[in-house]
Amino acid sequence: MLYKPEENEAKFEEKLISLLKHYGWENRDLTLKQTTNQFNNSELNDVLKKYSDNVLKRKDEQSLIENWKEIIYFRNRGELKSIPLSDSEMEQILDKVNKRNTVGLKNQFIINGEVSITRDAGTAETNPDYGKTKYLNIFSKTDVNQGKTIYQIAQQVVDKRANKRFDIVLLINGIPVIQIELKGKNNYAIDALGQIRSYHKAGVYKQGIFSLIQMFVAMDENEMFYTSNKNNADDIVNKDFIFKWTDEKNEKITYWKDIVQSFLNIPTSHNLIGIYSASDDKDIKILRPYQYWAIEAIAREFEKNNNTIWNNKTDFIKKCGLIWHATGSGKTLTSFKTAQVLIDKNYADKVVFLADRIALTDQTFQNYSDFAKNWSEEVTNSKYTSSLKDFLLNSDKKLHISSHQKINNIAKELSPSEVEKINSKRIVFILDESHRSVFGETAANIKKTFYNSVWMGFTGTPIFEINKKGELHSQIIFGKILHTYTMKNAIIDNNVLGYSFKYVFFNDYNFWKYAYEQDILSELNYDFVKDFWNPNEANEHKKNTKIEKVKQILESDKEFSEDYFSILRFENKNNDDIDKNEKLFEKFLEPNYLDKDDLWLWKHLVVKNILKTWDSFMAKKNMFSAILATNRIEDAIAYFKIFQSYLNKEGGCFYKKIKVSALFDPNESYTGDTEEIEFKRNGVEDILKNYNALFDTNWTIDTFSNYKKDLTIRLAKKGPYQVSSNDNATNFNNDGKDHLDLVIVVNQLLTGFDSKFINTIFFDKNLEEEHLIQAISRTNRVFLNNIKPHGNVVFFNNPFKMYKNLIQALNIYGNIKYADVSIVDFDKDKIFWVVDQINENFNAIKKLFYLWDIPCFESIPSDEEQDNKILIKSQLEQFLLCWIKIYYFTLQLRNLVDTKEEQDFVNENVQITEKERKALEVLVREAKRRFKSIKADKFESPIMGEERLINDYISSFGKDIINKDNIHQFAYSTEKIKRLIKQDNTYELEEEIKKIIFEIKDDEQREWAEHNIDKVTDFLTSQPNEISLENFLEQEVIKQNEYNFKNWCEIIGFSQYFWIRELLNKPKDEIFNFGKNEEIRSIWDCGKYKQYLKELNKENVPTGCIALYKNFQGELEDWSDKLSRKKD
């Protein structure tokens, strides 16, 4: 709910501080009851009195350092023998801060909680610790609102070096950990983030006490963003790293009072910094709200049941619950923080994280180790079963990474005394991707052995009653769902990407296959199949001739042709048609795995399609990789061989040169009869040989597990293959020598594998339910939104079945609609969009002709009147640009429309009639002729001829495609505006208009809109589709500038307005050359110009005409830029 902003920034700041104090930032729990033997009551009273009014006003950096120094002494008085810190000892601490040159290392400095100094205060005689190393406590993540923790608010903090001022800084124990920048009435929180970025660019957070700030908060009265401190200033405003706070049900919290109560309160703020943050040696991660609430829900289960949850002597484990978070939304970090909280709060003695594959245990161990850099506990893992057994029985370590297989093996071999010893400890098992982990005999065996353990599951795809395995589903195994954050939530929040789904139909193959199955044309045999894929001109002719024969027979046989053409294209997503077409496809067109000719041809077509379309998926060379999922190991090997036949073709590869490998479970490779085993073994050897040649490695069948590990970290661009990107495509540094383009798999990598560098998955494989959601989610990791706007999913095998499977899977996992996750659908969806673009541009043209009072397109306006010449020129440019877009979109329709149904749709929905089109074609020619006339009149046109128009248009069209979501959002906003007007909701209407104005990128347009909100509102509500907002604003800015310039000329007494106005259309070197300067000076009134400057209260107005003229010349140059609308 929006509330009407009532305060300017200063008043808002005072109210916010007052509320912060109410919600914990005032040390109200520091009472005499907390005395220690370091202080007597009188001394403690003095300390408390000093910090009772905890708002530090207008302090600079040195003042905050002194404040920190005093608090360190207060917290460590006993250790310091009541001898205060010297200035040089404080310098030692600051030096340690400055030597940690990344935000991640500074986070570790704080969370570690201790800093060492060498004492130099006083002398050896006065200080018994002189010259000794002392360890001082500076921060405690567990002493929340207790002990010697001091909370302070600093208001209007000054950084003298950069001449910057912060609104509010929140300090814990003197350390500035949160900076809040505010915006009052008529301004927006997002502006505050830009302000913080400017501070960062000025070096404010590079060194010194301000470099310890962990989190930035930007807020106005109705919106709040938070983000962690960054090494790169531009990441402060990167939307991938900016979060909004929500409640436990993922509902946004926006009103400032609710934000303070829910987010900026103590204990939440302290916990976000101390517990719910993680860092490696480079970056800080502060948990997103859904991660926070999930861990809080788990902690509550232990808090309320801690006395009864352990020492259960039954033969059934405790079920803590299930966390259902979308795949790709950061479950690994959430599970690590869960383990850390359980151990730090003494809810458990040991936590064991279980994954179902060795690759995932390795990946998790590396991630956990990175997250644990500032944690006192060590993360361990099991290379062998014996190490897991030792961890459970004897080790004092508390967090371990292992696998289901190892824990199952141990459960079978433990003696009764060992079982009893293990169950005397409080052990929590966290199961990763629990949808595939614990069903059947393994689960029963583990439960029986570890009867005093607690189980919890993390998954993006839980098993429900509707898709349960046997008699079991996730809630039977783990208990109730404690927190939910679905794929839909994650896509809306931009925490994972949406998808582009593509369904590939090989129409030529379908002709052949249908005829082959129906025995229509007996000569379509193996020889024809062999020639089908060969890019040889003679074979192409032979193939096409035979296809034509098939077409003729199909067209002459009505029964066959109706069936065939029904499934030839995915024309209709009606459920009945889907079911019918799925069966027809399986009957006639799906590859027959018993028919080598059929299968061989199909795979060649799939490979050719991938190679031909490769560049359309890979936006930047050597950045992204793809996965091809197949049904069987035999298929994976066959695909690998076909790829190599194309890529290694003599005389050079006709297709895109990419690096291809394959990965599957080697334990499955040597099953079957002797011939199958030999085929698989040879296939694996070929794959390894090719990989070794590509990357100068030396893997063999005996070292296959190392090959697998090398391939996965290469795909993820981690370890030795890490690239320097700074999350910025322009700085992406990768020469490609270590880059693997495509991996062919059967089951490997389709679940659990995590890499933001996978952007495409191809399916020649049938998957459903949780397996399908998991597989497509390999592509959904957020990275470089302008380069990776969505994941690409391409279906080859029975598109009808896979479409239906996808709909069903989305429905199971949160009642998600196809449209909620799909970015681009079938050609028909493109047709809808292209038709909309034609209509939008036609309506923009109609709007111009209504403005000209020529509604029937009889002519274009005359430009004889000098006053209107510039405006008409601009409007004619808009007319031509809209027409070129219509022309181009019409060409697009010709390429997209294939069926009568689609053509009927176009005929019914395109608004421009043939009569109107012909009339406009005549006027377009006249407008182009007019531009030549204008040029002859020495008006410089930014649009020169049809070729330039088309090039400009294509560039613009590309941007429209990328930003189509913004176009849809604008349409939504206008509908909302109409609704708000109808409801007479003045305040929310004003806010909605302000949001639209804020998004305007052009400064002059935005400024005009801010001063003319009523006109913008009228435009948006009266003619929102007939001309774009940008074009409307541009017209208004041009008119405003022309009016202002004419008025300026009158004020300064410049009588030759039309002469000077025309002159300003010329290049500056022509305007301000010696001859023209003399002409201008001859009609310029020095006295009136001087009086004009005085009336403006200009300081230091020149007295002489030469100096005044130089001033005038500068203003004239500014007008030249303004009137020509030159933009930075």
mmCIF file of C-alpha atoms in Angstrom, residues 684-694 699-700:
data_model
loop_
_atom_site.group_PDB
_atom_site.id
_atom_site.type_symbol
_atom_site.label_atom_id
_atom_site.label_comp_id
_atom_site.label_asym_id
_atom_site.label_seq_id
_atom_site.Cartn_x
_atom_site.Cartn_y
_atom_site.Cartn_z
ATOM 1 C CA VAL A 684 34.581 -42.990 -24.088
ATOM 2 C CA GLU A 685 38.138 -43.325 -25.393
ATOM 3 C CA ASP A 686 37.291 -41.137 -28.411
ATOM 4 C CA ILE A 687 35.698 -38.521 -26.155
ATOM 5 C CA LEU A 688 38.737 -38.396 -23.853
ATOM 6 C CA LYS A 689 41.155 -38.320 -26.799
ATOM 7 C CA ASN A 690 39.321 -35.357 -28.316
ATOM 8 C CA TYR A 691 39.149 -33.521 -24.959
ATOM 9 C CA ASN A 692 42.877 -34.053 -24.371
ATOM 10 C CA ALA A 693 43.644 -32.652 -27.816
ATOM 11 C CA LEU A 694 41.407 -29.609 -27.272
ATOM 12 C CA TRP A 699 42.836 -38.058 -19.042
ATOM 13 C CA THR A 700 42.214 -41.777 -19.528
#
